Tab-separated table of C-alpha atoms and ligand atoms in Angstrom:
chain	number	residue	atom	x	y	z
A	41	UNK	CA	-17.795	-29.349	-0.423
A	42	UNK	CA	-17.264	-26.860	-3.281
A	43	UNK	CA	-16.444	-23.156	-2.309
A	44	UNK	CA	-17.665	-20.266	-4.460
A	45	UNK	CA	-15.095	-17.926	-5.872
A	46	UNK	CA	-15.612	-15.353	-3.271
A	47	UNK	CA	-14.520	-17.731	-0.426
A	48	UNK	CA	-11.458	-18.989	-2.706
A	49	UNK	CA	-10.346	-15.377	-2.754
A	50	UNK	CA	-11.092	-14.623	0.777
A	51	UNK	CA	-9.451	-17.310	2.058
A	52	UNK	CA	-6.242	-17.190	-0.394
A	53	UNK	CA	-6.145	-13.524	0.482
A	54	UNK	CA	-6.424	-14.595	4.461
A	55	UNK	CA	-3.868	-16.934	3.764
A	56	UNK	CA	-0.856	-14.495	1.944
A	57	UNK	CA	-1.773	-11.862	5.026
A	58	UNK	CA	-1.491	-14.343	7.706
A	59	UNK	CA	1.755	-15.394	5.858
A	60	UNK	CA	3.374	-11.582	5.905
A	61	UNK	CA	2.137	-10.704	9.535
A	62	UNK	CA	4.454	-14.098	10.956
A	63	UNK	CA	7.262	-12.899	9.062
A	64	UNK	CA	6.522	-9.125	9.921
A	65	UNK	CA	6.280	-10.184	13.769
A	66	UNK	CA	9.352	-11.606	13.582
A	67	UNK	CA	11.582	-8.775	11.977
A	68	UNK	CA	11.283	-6.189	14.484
A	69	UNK	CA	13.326	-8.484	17.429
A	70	UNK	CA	14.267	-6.194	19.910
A	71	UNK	CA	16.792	-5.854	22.857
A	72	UNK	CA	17.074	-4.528	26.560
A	73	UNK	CA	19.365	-1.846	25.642
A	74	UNK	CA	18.000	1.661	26.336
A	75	UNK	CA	16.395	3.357	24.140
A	76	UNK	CA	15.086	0.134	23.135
A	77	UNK	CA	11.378	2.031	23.274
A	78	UNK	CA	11.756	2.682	19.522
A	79	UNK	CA	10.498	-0.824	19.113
A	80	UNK	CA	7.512	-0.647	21.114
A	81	UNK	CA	6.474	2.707	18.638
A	82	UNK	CA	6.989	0.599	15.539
A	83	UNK	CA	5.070	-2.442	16.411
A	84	UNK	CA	2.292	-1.458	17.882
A	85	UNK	CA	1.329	0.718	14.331
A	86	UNK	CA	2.594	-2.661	12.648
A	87	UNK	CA	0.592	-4.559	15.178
A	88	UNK	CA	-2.579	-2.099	14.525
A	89	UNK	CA	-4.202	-4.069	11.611
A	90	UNK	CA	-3.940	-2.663	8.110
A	91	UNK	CA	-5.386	-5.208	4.832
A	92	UNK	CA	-1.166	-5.797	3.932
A	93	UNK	CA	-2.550	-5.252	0.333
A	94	UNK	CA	0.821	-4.258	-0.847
A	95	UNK	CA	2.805	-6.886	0.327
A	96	UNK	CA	-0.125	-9.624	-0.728
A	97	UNK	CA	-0.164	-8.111	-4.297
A	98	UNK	CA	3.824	-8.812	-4.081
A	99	UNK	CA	3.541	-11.992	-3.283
A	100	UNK	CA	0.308	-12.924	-5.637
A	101	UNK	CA	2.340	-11.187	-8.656
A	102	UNK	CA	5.657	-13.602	-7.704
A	103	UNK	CA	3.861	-16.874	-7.206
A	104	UNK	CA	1.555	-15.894	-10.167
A	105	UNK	CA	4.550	-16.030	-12.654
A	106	UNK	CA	6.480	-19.216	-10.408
A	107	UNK	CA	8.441	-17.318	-8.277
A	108	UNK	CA	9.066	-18.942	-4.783
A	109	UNK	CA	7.271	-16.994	-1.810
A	110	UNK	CA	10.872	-16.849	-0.106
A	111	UNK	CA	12.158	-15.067	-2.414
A	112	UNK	CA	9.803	-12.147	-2.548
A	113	UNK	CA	8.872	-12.117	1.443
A	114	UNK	CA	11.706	-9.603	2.431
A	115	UNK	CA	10.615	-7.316	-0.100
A	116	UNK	CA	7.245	-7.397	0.288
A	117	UNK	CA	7.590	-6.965	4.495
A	118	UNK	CA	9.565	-3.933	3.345
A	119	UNK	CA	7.231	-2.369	1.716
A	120	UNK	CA	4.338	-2.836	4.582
A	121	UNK	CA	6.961	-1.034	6.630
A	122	UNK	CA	7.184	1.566	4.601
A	123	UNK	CA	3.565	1.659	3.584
A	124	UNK	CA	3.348	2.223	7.890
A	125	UNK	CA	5.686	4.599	8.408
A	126	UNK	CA	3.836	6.786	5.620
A	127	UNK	CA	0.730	6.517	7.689
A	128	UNK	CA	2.132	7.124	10.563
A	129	UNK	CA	4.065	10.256	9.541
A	130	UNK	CA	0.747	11.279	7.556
A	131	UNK	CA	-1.029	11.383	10.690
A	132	UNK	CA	1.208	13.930	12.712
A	133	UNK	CA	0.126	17.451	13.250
A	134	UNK	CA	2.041	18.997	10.847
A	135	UNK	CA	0.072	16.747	8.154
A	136	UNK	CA	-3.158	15.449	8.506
A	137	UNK	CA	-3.473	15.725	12.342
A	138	UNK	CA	-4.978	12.689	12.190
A	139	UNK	CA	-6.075	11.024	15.812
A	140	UNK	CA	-6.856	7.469	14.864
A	141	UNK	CA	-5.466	4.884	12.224
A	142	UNK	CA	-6.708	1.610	11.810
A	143	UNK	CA	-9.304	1.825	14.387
A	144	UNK	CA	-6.505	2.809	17.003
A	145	UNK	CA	-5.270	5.986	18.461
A	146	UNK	CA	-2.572	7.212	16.068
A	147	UNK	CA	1.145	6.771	17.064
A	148	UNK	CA	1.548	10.443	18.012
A	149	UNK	CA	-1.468	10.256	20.244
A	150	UNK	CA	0.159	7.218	22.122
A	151	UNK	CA	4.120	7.902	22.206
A	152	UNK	CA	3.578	11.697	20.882
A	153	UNK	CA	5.085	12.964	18.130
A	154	UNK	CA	8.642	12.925	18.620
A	155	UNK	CA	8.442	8.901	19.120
A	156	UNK	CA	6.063	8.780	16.413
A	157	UNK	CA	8.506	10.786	13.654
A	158	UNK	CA	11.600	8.090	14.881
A	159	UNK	CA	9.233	4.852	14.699
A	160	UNK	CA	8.191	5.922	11.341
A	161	UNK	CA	12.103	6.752	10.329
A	162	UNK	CA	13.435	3.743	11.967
A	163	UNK	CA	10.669	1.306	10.035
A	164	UNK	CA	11.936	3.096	6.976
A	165	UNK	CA	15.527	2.428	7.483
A	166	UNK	CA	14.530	-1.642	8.750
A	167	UNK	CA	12.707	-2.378	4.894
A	168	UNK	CA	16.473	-1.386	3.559
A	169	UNK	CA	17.610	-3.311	6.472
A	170	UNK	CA	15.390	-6.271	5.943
A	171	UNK	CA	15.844	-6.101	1.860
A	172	UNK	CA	19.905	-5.615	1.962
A	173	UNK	CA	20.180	-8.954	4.528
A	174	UNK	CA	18.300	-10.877	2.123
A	175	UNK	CA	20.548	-9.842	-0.749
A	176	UNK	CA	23.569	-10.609	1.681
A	177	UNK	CA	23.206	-14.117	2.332
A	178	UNK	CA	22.017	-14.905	-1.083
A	179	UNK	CA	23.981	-16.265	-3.598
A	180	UNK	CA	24.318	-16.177	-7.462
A	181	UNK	CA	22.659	-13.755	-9.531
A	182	UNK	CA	21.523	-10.450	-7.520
A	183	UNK	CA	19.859	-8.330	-10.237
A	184	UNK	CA	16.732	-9.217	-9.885
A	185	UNK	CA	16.735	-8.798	-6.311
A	186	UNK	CA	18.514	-5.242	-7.265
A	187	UNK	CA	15.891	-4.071	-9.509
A	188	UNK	CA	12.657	-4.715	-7.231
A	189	UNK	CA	14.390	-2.797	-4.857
A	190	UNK	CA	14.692	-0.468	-7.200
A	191	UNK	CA	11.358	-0.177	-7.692
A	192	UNK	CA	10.388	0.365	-3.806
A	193	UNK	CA	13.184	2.696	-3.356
A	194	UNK	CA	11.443	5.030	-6.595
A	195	UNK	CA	8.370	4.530	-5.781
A	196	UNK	CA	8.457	5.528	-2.903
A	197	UNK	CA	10.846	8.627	-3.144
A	198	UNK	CA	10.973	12.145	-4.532
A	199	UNK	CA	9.447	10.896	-7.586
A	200	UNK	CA	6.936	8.525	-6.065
A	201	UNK	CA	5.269	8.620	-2.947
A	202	UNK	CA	6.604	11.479	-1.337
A	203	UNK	CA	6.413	13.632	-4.408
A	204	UNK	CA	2.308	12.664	-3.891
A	205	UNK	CA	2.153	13.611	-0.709
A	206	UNK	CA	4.321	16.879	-0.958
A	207	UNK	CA	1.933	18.071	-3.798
A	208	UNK	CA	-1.187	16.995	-1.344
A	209	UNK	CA	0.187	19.417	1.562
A	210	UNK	CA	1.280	21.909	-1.083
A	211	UNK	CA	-1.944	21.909	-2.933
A	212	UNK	CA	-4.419	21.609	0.123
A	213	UNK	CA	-7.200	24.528	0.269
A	214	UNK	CA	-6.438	25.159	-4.006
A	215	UNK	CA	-8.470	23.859	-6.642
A	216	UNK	CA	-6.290	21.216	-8.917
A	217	UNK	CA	-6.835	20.245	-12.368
A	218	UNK	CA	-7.976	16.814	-13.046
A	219	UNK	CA	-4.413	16.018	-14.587
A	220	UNK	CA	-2.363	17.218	-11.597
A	221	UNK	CA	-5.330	15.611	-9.150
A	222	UNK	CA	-4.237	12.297	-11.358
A	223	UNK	CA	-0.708	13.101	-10.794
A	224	UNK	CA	-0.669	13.611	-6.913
A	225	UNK	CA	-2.932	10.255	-6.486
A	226	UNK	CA	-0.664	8.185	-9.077
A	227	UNK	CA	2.100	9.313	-6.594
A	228	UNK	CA	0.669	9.095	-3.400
A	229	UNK	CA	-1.114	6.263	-3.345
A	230	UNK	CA	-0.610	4.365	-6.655
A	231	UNK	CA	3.131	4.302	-6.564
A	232	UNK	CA	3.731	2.299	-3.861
A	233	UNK	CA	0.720	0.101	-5.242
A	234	UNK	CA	2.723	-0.453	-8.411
A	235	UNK	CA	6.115	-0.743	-6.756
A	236	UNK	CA	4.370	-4.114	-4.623
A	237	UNK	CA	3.167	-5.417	-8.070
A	238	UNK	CA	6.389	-4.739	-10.051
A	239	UNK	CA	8.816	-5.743	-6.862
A	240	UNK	CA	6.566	-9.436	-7.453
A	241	UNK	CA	7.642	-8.900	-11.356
A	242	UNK	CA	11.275	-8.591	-11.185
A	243	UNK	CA	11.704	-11.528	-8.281
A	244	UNK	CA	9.078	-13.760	-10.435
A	245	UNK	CA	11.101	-13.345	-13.492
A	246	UNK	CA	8.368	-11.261	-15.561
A	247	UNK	CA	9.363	-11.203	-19.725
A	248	UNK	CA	8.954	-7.927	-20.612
A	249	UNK	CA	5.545	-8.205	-21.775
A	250	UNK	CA	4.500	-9.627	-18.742
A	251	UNK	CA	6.037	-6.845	-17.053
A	252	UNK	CA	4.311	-4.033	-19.184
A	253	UNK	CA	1.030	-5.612	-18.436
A	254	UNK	CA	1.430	-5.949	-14.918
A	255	UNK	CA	2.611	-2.151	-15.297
A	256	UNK	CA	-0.665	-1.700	-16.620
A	257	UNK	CA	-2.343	-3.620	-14.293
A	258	UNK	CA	-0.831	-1.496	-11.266
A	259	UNK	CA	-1.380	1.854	-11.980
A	260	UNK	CA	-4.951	0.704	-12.678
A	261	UNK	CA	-5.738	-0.698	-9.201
A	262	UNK	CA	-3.846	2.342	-8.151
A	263	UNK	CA	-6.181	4.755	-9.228
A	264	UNK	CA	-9.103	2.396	-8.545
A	265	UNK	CA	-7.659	2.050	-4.866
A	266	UNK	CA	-7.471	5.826	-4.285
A	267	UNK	CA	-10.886	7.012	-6.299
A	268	UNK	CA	-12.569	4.200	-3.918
A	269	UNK	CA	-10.881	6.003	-0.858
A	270	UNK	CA	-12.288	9.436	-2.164
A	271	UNK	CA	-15.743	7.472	-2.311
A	272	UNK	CA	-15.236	6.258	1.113
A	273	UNK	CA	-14.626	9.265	2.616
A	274	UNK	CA	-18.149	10.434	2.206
A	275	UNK	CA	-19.988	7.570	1.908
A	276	UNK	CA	-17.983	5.170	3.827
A	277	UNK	CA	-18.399	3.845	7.629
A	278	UNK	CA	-16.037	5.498	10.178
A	279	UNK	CA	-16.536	2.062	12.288
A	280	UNK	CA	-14.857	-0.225	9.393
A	281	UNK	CA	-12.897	2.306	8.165
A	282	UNK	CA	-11.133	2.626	11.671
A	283	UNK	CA	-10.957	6.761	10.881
A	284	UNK	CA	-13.441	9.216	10.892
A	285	UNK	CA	-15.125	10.155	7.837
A	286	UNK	CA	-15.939	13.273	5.859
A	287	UNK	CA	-12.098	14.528	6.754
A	288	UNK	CA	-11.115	15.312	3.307
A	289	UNK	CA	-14.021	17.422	2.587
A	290	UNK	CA	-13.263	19.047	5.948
A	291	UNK	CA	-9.755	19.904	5.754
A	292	UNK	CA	-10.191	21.404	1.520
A	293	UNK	CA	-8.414	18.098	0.036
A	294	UNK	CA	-8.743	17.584	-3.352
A	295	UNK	CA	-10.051	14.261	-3.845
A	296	UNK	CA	-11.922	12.863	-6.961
A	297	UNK	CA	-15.415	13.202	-5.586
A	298	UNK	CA	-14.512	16.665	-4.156
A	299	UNK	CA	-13.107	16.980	-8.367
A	300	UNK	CA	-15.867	15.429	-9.977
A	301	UNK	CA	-18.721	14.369	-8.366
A	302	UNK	CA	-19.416	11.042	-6.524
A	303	UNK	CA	-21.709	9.712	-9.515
A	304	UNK	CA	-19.017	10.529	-12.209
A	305	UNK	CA	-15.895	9.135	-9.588
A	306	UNK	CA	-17.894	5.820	-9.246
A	307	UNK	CA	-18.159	5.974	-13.423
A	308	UNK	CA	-14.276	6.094	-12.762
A	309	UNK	CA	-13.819	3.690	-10.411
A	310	UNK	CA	-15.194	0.772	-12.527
A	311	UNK	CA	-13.431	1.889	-15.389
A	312	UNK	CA	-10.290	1.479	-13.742
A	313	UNK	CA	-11.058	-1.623	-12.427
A	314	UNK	CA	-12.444	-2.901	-15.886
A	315	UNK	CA	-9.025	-1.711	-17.108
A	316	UNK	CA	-6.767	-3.654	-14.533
A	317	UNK	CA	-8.813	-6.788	-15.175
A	318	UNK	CA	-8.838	-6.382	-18.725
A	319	UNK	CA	-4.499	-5.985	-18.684
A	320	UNK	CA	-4.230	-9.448	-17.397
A	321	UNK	CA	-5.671	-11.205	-20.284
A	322	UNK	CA	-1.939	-12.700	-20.960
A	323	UNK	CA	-1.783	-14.487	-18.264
A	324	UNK	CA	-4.552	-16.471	-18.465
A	325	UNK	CA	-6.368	-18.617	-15.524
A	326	UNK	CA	-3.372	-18.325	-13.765
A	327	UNK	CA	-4.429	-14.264	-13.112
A	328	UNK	CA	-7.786	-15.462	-10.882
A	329	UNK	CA	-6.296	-13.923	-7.876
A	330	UNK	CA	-5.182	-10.992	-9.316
A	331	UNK	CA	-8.956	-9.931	-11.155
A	332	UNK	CA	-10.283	-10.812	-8.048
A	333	UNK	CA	-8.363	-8.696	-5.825
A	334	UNK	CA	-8.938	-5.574	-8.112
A	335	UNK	CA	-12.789	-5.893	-7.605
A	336	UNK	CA	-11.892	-6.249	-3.939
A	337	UNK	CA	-10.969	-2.918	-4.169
A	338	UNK	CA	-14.009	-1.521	-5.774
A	339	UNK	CA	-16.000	-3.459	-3.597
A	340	UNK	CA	-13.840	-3.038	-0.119
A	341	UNK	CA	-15.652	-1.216	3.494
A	342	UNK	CA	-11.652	0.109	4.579
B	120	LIG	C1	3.982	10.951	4.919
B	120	LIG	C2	5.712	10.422	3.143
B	120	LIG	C3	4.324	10.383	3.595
B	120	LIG	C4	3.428	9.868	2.780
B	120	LIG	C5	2.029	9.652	3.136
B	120	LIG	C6	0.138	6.985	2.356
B	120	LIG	C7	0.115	8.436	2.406
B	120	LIG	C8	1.306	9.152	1.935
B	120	LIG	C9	-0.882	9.110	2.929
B	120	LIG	C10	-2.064	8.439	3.487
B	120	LIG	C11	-3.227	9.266	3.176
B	120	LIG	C12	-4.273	8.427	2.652
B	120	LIG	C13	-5.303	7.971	3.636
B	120	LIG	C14	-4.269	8.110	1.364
B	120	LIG	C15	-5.317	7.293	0.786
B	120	LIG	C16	-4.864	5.949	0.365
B	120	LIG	C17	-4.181	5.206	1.433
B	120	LIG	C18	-2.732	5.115	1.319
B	120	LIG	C19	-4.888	4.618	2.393
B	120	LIG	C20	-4.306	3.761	3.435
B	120	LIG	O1	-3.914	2.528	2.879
B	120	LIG	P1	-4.658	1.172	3.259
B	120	LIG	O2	-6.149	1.348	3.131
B	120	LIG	O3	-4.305	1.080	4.791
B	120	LIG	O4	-4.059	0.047	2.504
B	120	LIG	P2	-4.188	-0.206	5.722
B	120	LIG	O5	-4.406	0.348	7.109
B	120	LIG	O6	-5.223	-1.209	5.322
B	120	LIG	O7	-2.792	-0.707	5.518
């Protein structure tokens, strides 16, 4: 029987996802020494659910340009960990004092907060962990293995995720300009979006055209990710998105419907999409997965 391209994708997607969680569930081995409680904290918000979008973009991008799936696995688990420990830390009190995260009670709520800040340090420190091993017992050539760490590391620093979020906290309650609202999101939320597509570059072996376009390509489905957030937020189903609605309005965050209107932040939304498919054009067939994922986003319920 023939599938229709929506099933391909699904499936493919079900299949890089089911791939990650086995090697995710296996990375976080823990011990009966005391104190060994730190583990329970960081699996169960790994455990939780989440779409791993970042770490199947990773590997999509790597096998897309005939890169082996081995190869980019330690680097893409990395950056789901740190992709959780950003949620988890963005839930505390002293951020978005959020109660529930992927349809579960947040990790403060469960282990309160001072579990909930070490869980999300300690699953920072173990994508380092889990990135530097790799490197350790490989042999030959380590730049490329160098450089999409790079990537992770800057994206989602100072200058990359971090600097998003510190400009979100900073900002909340004050009216931004569209190019600083563009700013915050490309940090916040695209950043880590484009370090998972460029990580897949340098371990695939990009050229550097190939690399500018998938550039391209990221910061798109970046923006595309985030304005479809904003969207969700007020039109979007607290059920499927395992969080309550109608927060950002709530707690003064300036979002791009809050900026611009829902019907004018749709207008965005497939623009940016249209954009990211648009960038692949290079790479031919071969890109299926990719165009399909970035109307996954526009079209995504969480
Ligand atoms: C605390 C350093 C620090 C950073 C927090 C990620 C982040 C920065 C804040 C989260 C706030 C938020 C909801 C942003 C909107 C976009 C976003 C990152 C949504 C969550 O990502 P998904 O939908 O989550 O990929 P799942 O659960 O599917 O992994």
């Amino acid at each position: 029987m023939r599938m229709d391209g929506a099933t391909d994708f699904r499936e493919k997607y079900e299949e890089y996802a089911n791939f990650i969680n086995n090697a995710l569930d296996s990375c976080l081995a823990t011990d009966n020494k005391p104190g060994a409680e730190i583990y329970n904290a960081m699996k169960y918000s790994l455990a939780a659910g989440g779409k791993r979008l970042r770490p199947v973009l990773a590997l999509a991008v790597c096998e897309m340009l005939g890169g082996s799936r081995s190869e980019i696995l330690p680097f893409a688990c990395a950056i789901e960990l740190i992709h959780t420990y950003s949620l988890i830390h963005d839930d505390l009190p002293a951020m978005d004092n959020d109660d529930y995260r992927r349809g579960m009670p947040s990790s403060h709520r469960v282990f309160g907060e001072a579990l909930a800040i070490l869980a999300g340090d300690a699953l920072l420190n173990k994508a380092y962990e889990l990135m530097v091993s790799h490197m350790l017992k490989k042999e030959g050539d380590l730049r490329a293995c160098a450089r999409a760490m790079d990537v992770i590391a800057s994206g989602s620093g100072a200058d990359g995720m971090i600097r998003g979020q510190t400009l979100d906290v900073c900002y909340e309650g004050r009216e931004l300009s569209g190019e600083i609202l563009e700013y915050m999101h490309r940090c916040k939320t695209g950043a880590l979006i484009k370090a998972a597509v460029l990580a897949g570059a340098c371990i695939g072996g990009a050229s550097v055209p190939e690399y500018e376009a998938l550039t391209r390509y990221a910061e798109n489905i970046g923006l595309a990710f985030q304005i479809k957030d904003d969207i969700m937020d007020v039109s979007g189903d607290p059920d499927l998105m395992g969080k309550r609605s109608g927060k950002d309005a709530a707690a003064g965050k300036n979002t791009y419907v809050s900026g611009y209107g829902l019907d004018k932040a749709v207008q965005m939304l497939d623009r940016s999409v249209s954009a990211a498919v648009e960038s692949l054009g290079c790479f031919g067939a071969g890109a299926g997965f990719l165009r399909d994922l970035a109307l996954f986003i526009k079209d995504r319920d969480n």
